[in-house]
PDB file of C-alpha atoms in Angstrom:
ATOM      1  CA  UNK A   1      78.656 137.913  99.975  1.00  0.00           C
ATOM      2  CA  UNK A   2      80.910 135.361  98.945  1.00  0.00           C
ATOM      3  CA  UNK A   3      79.523 132.425  97.042  1.00  0.00           C
ATOM      4  CA  UNK A   4      78.741 129.427  98.888  1.00  0.00           C
ATOM      5  CA  UNK A   5      80.456 127.164  96.349  1.00  0.00           C
ATOM      6  CA  UNK A   6      83.915 129.182  96.771  1.00  0.00           C
ATOM      7  CA  UNK A   7      83.969 128.983 100.659  1.00  0.00           C
ATOM      8  CA  UNK A   8      82.832 125.336 100.140  1.00  0.00           C
ATOM      9  CA  UNK A   9      86.151 124.632  98.203  1.00  0.00           C
ATOM     10  CA  UNK A  10      88.474 126.985 100.434  1.00  0.00           C
ATOM     11  CA  UNK A  11      87.259 125.048 103.443  1.00  0.00           C
ATOM     12  CA  UNK A  12      87.602 121.629 102.048  1.00  0.00           C
ATOM     13  CA  UNK A  13      90.745 122.209 100.373  1.00  0.00           C
ATOM     14  CA  UNK A  14      92.235 123.474 103.797  1.00  0.00           C
ATOM     15  CA  UNK A  15      90.455 120.372 105.559  1.00  0.00           C
ATOM     16  CA  UNK A  16      91.939 118.009 103.313  1.00  0.00           C
ATOM     17  CA  UNK A  17      95.351 119.382 103.680  1.00  0.00           C
ATOM     18  CA  UNK A  18      95.264 118.893 107.468  1.00  0.00           C
ATOM     19  CA  UNK A  19      93.765 115.466 107.228  1.00  0.00           C
ATOM     20  CA  UNK A  20      96.357 114.550 104.367  1.00  0.00           C
ATOM     21  CA  UNK A  21      99.198 115.797 107.027  1.00  0.00           C
ATOM     22  CA  UNK A  22      97.517 113.284 109.378  1.00  0.00           C
ATOM     23  CA  UNK A  23      97.548 110.326 107.621  1.00  0.00           C
ATOM     24  CA  UNK A  24     101.361 111.158 106.155  1.00  0.00           C
ATOM     25  CA  UNK A  25     102.538 111.328 109.986  1.00  0.00           C
ATOM     26  CA  UNK A  26     100.966 107.564 110.431  1.00  0.00           C
ATOM     27  CA  UNK A  27     103.046 106.719 107.004  1.00  0.00           C
ATOM     28  CA  UNK A  28     100.307 106.801 104.799  1.00  0.00           C
ATOM     29  CA  UNK A  29      98.148 108.849 102.158  1.00  0.00           C
ATOM     30  CA  UNK A  30      94.675 109.801 101.230  1.00  0.00           C
ATOM     31  CA  UNK A  31      94.766 107.335  98.505  1.00  0.00           C
ATOM     32  CA  UNK A  32      96.016 104.516 100.734  1.00  0.00           C
ATOM     33  CA  UNK A  33      93.319 105.291 103.340  1.00  0.00           C
ATOM     34  CA  UNK A  34      90.647 105.110 100.462  1.00  0.00           C
ATOM     35  CA  UNK A  35      92.036 102.187  98.873  1.00  0.00           C
ATOM     36  CA  UNK A  36      92.311  99.987 102.121  1.00  0.00           C
ATOM     37  CA  UNK A  37      88.957 101.090 103.602  1.00  0.00           C
ATOM     38  CA  UNK A  38      87.326 100.237 100.402  1.00  0.00           C
ATOM     39  CA  UNK A  39      89.031  96.692 100.637  1.00  0.00           C
ATOM     40  CA  UNK A  40      88.327  96.022 104.075  1.00  0.00           C
ATOM     41  CA  UNK A  41      84.645  96.567 103.815  1.00  0.00           C
ATOM     42  CA  UNK A  42      82.438  93.386 103.938  1.00  0.00           C
ATOM     43  CA  UNK A  43      81.544  93.702 100.108  1.00  0.00           C
ATOM     44  CA  UNK A  44      83.044  90.762  97.907  1.00  0.00           C
ATOM     45  CA  UNK A  45      86.629  91.618  96.590  1.00  0.00           C
ATOM     46  CA  UNK A  46      86.492  94.191  93.926  1.00  0.00           C
ATOM     47  CA  UNK A  47      88.328  93.830  90.501  1.00  0.00           C
ATOM     48  CA  UNK A  48      90.977  96.317  89.702  1.00  0.00           C
ATOM     49  CA  UNK A  49      88.640  98.202  87.558  1.00  0.00           C
ATOM     50  CA  UNK A  50      85.649  98.322  90.069  1.00  0.00           C
ATOM     51  CA  UNK A  51      87.993  99.487  92.665  1.00  0.00           C
ATOM     52  CA  UNK A  52      88.674 102.260  90.370  1.00  0.00           C
ATOM     53  CA  UNK A  53      85.158 103.269  89.632  1.00  0.00           C
ATOM     54  CA  UNK A  54      84.629 103.026  93.343  1.00  0.00           C
ATOM     55  CA  UNK A  55      87.088 105.479  94.159  1.00  0.00           C
ATOM     56  CA  UNK A  56      86.894 107.636  91.231  1.00  0.00           C
ATOM     57  CA  UNK A  57      90.170 106.900  90.004  1.00  0.00           C
ATOM     58  CA  UNK A  58      91.570 106.862  86.634  1.00  0.00           C
ATOM     59  CA  UNK A  59      93.024 103.335  85.846  1.00  0.00           C
ATOM     60  CA  UNK A  60      96.426 104.382  85.435  1.00  0.00           C
ATOM     61  CA  UNK A  61      96.591 105.890  89.021  1.00  0.00           C
ATOM     62  CA  UNK A  62      94.848 103.020  90.508  1.00  0.00           C
ATOM     63  CA  UNK A  63      97.489 100.827  89.196  1.00  0.00           C
ATOM     64  CA  UNK A  64      99.892 102.931  90.413  1.00  0.00           C
ATOM     65  CA  UNK A  65      98.627 102.911  93.574  1.00  0.00           C
ATOM     66  CA  UNK A  66      98.212  99.148  93.915  1.00  0.00           C
ATOM     67  CA  UNK A  67     101.918  98.296  92.440  1.00  0.00           C
ATOM     68  CA  UNK A  68     102.928 100.093  95.501  1.00  0.00           C
ATOM     69  CA  UNK A  69     100.660  98.927  98.319  1.00  0.00           C
ATOM     70  CA  UNK A  70     101.455  95.420  96.646  1.00  0.00           C
ATOM     71  CA  UNK A  71     105.326  96.107  97.083  1.00  0.00           C
ATOM     72  CA  UNK A  72     105.030  96.920 100.711  1.00  0.00           C
ATOM     73  CA  UNK A  73     102.950  94.048 101.262  1.00  0.00           C
ATOM     74  CA  UNK A  74      99.855  95.742 101.842  1.00  0.00           C
ATOM     75  CA  UNK A  75      97.459  94.322  99.283  1.00  0.00           C
ATOM     76  CA  UNK A  76      97.335  91.115  96.932  1.00  0.00           C
ATOM     77  CA  UNK A  77      96.056  90.735  93.440  1.00  0.00           C
ATOM     78  CA  UNK A  78      95.006  87.636  92.095  1.00  0.00           C
ATOM     79  CA  UNK A  79      93.453  86.570  88.743  1.00  0.00           C
ATOM     80  CA  UNK A  80      89.609  85.602  88.663  1.00  0.00           C
ATOM     81  CA  UNK A  81      89.057  82.093  88.792  1.00  0.00           C
ATOM     82  CA  UNK A  82      86.308  82.274  86.129  1.00  0.00           C
ATOM     83  CA  UNK A  83      87.548  85.255  84.021  1.00  0.00           C
ATOM     84  CA  UNK A  84      91.392  85.544  83.909  1.00  0.00           C
ATOM     85  CA  UNK A  85      91.321  88.738  82.410  1.00  0.00           C
ATOM     86  CA  UNK A  86      89.895  90.267  85.561  1.00  0.00           C
ATOM     87  CA  UNK A  87      92.091  91.116  88.566  1.00  0.00           C
ATOM     88  CA  UNK A  88      91.119  90.949  92.017  1.00  0.00           C
ATOM     89  CA  UNK A  89      92.386  93.030  94.995  1.00  0.00           C
ATOM     90  CA  UNK A  90      92.133  92.106  98.418  1.00  0.00           C
ATOM     91  CA  UNK A  91      93.611  93.605 101.597  1.00  0.00           C
ATOM     92  CA  UNK A  92      96.302  91.557 103.419  1.00  0.00           C
ATOM     93  CA  UNK A  93      96.740  91.243 107.781  1.00  0.00           C
ATOM     94  CA  UNK A  94      99.686  93.607 106.919  1.00  0.00           C
ATOM     95  CA  UNK A  95      97.373  96.184 105.088  1.00  0.00           C
ATOM     96  CA  UNK A  96      94.590  96.002 107.900  1.00  0.00           C
ATOM     97  CA  UNK A  97      97.222  96.908 110.450  1.00  0.00           C
ATOM     98  CA  UNK A  98      97.994  99.539 108.371  1.00  0.00           C
ATOM     99  CA  UNK A  99      94.733 100.870 107.690  1.00  0.00           C
ATOM    100  CA  UNK A 100      94.129 100.402 111.345  1.00  0.00           C
ATOM    101  CA  UNK A 101      96.917 102.865 111.924  1.00  0.00           C
ATOM    102  CA  UNK A 102      95.580 105.302 109.487  1.00  0.00           C
ATOM    103  CA  UNK A 103      91.766 105.220 110.888  1.00  0.00           C
ATOM    104  CA  UNK A 104      93.763 106.635 114.160  1.00  0.00           C
ATOM    105  CA  UNK A 105      95.255 109.263 112.025  1.00  0.00           C
ATOM    106  CA  UNK A 106      91.613 110.160 110.302  1.00  0.00           C
ATOM    107  CA  UNK A 107      89.953 110.016 113.476  1.00  0.00           C
ATOM    108  CA  UNK A 108      92.567 112.337 115.147  1.00  0.00           C
ATOM    109  CA  UNK A 109      91.808 114.859 112.120  1.00  0.00           C
ATOM    110  CA  UNK A 110      88.379 114.534 112.274  1.00  0.00           C
ATOM    111  CA  UNK A 111      88.803 115.424 116.014  1.00  0.00           C
ATOM    112  CA  UNK A 112      90.863 118.278 115.260  1.00  0.00           C
ATOM    113  CA  UNK A 113      88.342 119.544 112.824  1.00  0.00           C
ATOM    114  CA  UNK A 114      85.213 119.464 114.904  1.00  0.00           C
ATOM    115  CA  UNK A 115      87.515 120.996 117.814  1.00  0.00           C
ATOM    116  CA  UNK A 116      87.192 124.033 115.479  1.00  0.00           C
ATOM    117  CA  UNK A 117      83.612 124.785 116.214  1.00  0.00           C
ATOM    118  CA  UNK A 118      81.369 124.283 119.093  1.00  0.00           C
ATOM    119  CA  UNK A 119      79.531 120.841 119.296  1.00  0.00           C
ATOM    120  CA  UNK A 120      76.432 121.889 118.377  1.00  0.00           C
ATOM    121  CA  UNK A 121      77.237 123.776 115.301  1.00  0.00           C
ATOM    122  CA  UNK A 122      79.744 120.925 114.229  1.00  0.00           C
ATOM    123  CA  UNK A 123      76.816 118.423 114.028  1.00  0.00           C
ATOM    124  CA  UNK A 124      74.601 121.068 112.501  1.00  0.00           C
ATOM    125  CA  UNK A 125      77.444 121.489 109.756  1.00  0.00           C
ATOM    126  CA  UNK A 126      77.938 117.424 109.135  1.00  0.00           C
ATOM    127  CA  UNK A 127      74.119 117.023 108.839  1.00  0.00           C
ATOM    128  CA  UNK A 128      73.893 119.907 106.351  1.00  0.00           C
ATOM    129  CA  UNK A 129      76.843 118.648 104.209  1.00  0.00           C
ATOM    130  CA  UNK A 130      75.598 115.158 104.712  1.00  0.00           C
ATOM    131  CA  UNK A 131      72.379 116.532 102.635  1.00  0.00           C
ATOM    132  CA  UNK A 132      74.012 118.776 100.173  1.00  0.00           C
ATOM    133  CA  UNK A 133      76.497 115.859  99.199  1.00  0.00           C
ATOM    134  CA  UNK A 134      72.891 113.418  98.697  1.00  0.00           C
ATOM    135  CA  UNK A 135      71.157 116.297  96.637  1.00  0.00           C
ATOM    136  CA  UNK A 136      74.128 117.130  94.696  1.00  0.00           C
ATOM    137  CA  UNK A 137      74.663 113.249  93.932  1.00  0.00           C
ATOM    138  CA  UNK A 138      70.739 113.274  93.090  1.00  0.00           C
ATOM    139  CA  UNK A 139      71.613 115.970  90.524  1.00  0.00           C
ATOM    140  CA  UNK A 140      74.758 113.961  88.893  1.00  0.00           C
ATOM    141  CA  UNK A 141      72.329 111.230  88.459  1.00  0.00           C
ATOM    142  CA  UNK A 142      69.490 112.992  86.776  1.00  0.00           C
ATOM    143  CA  UNK A 143      72.364 114.588  84.481  1.00  0.00           C
ATOM    144  CA  UNK A 144      73.882 111.234  83.909  1.00  0.00           C
ATOM    145  CA  UNK A 145      70.288 109.884  83.090  1.00  0.00           C
ATOM    146  CA  UNK A 146      69.444 112.638  80.651  1.00  0.00           C
TER     147      UNK A 146
END
């Protein structure tokens, strides 16, 4: 019998490759999508450090992506008015339009993935993966607390 973790890894790798291809075809990347999606949320403008933590990216990786996004006019960085050491990041109107294209690509990737299974099976898989991810996050938090 195959190991569950091994099967999850192989499925995730293949799904990620397809997802990234859809985003690439729309002129973006997984990192761009994650950053823009986070910045477009209703939460206050995060600092560059907070954004890095939210996306579980290293600081230099986040800086690299933000440099490119800023050059393309998709995000804007500003010094925090209360603490000049902090750099806040915001999505621009152009960034919101780009995100809309990436969201359509993400929807197409999701539809493609769901199309590989009967509808009911895809729903069960999504629910099961959600429970598994939640439980794994609980274990991570428990490990961090001990």
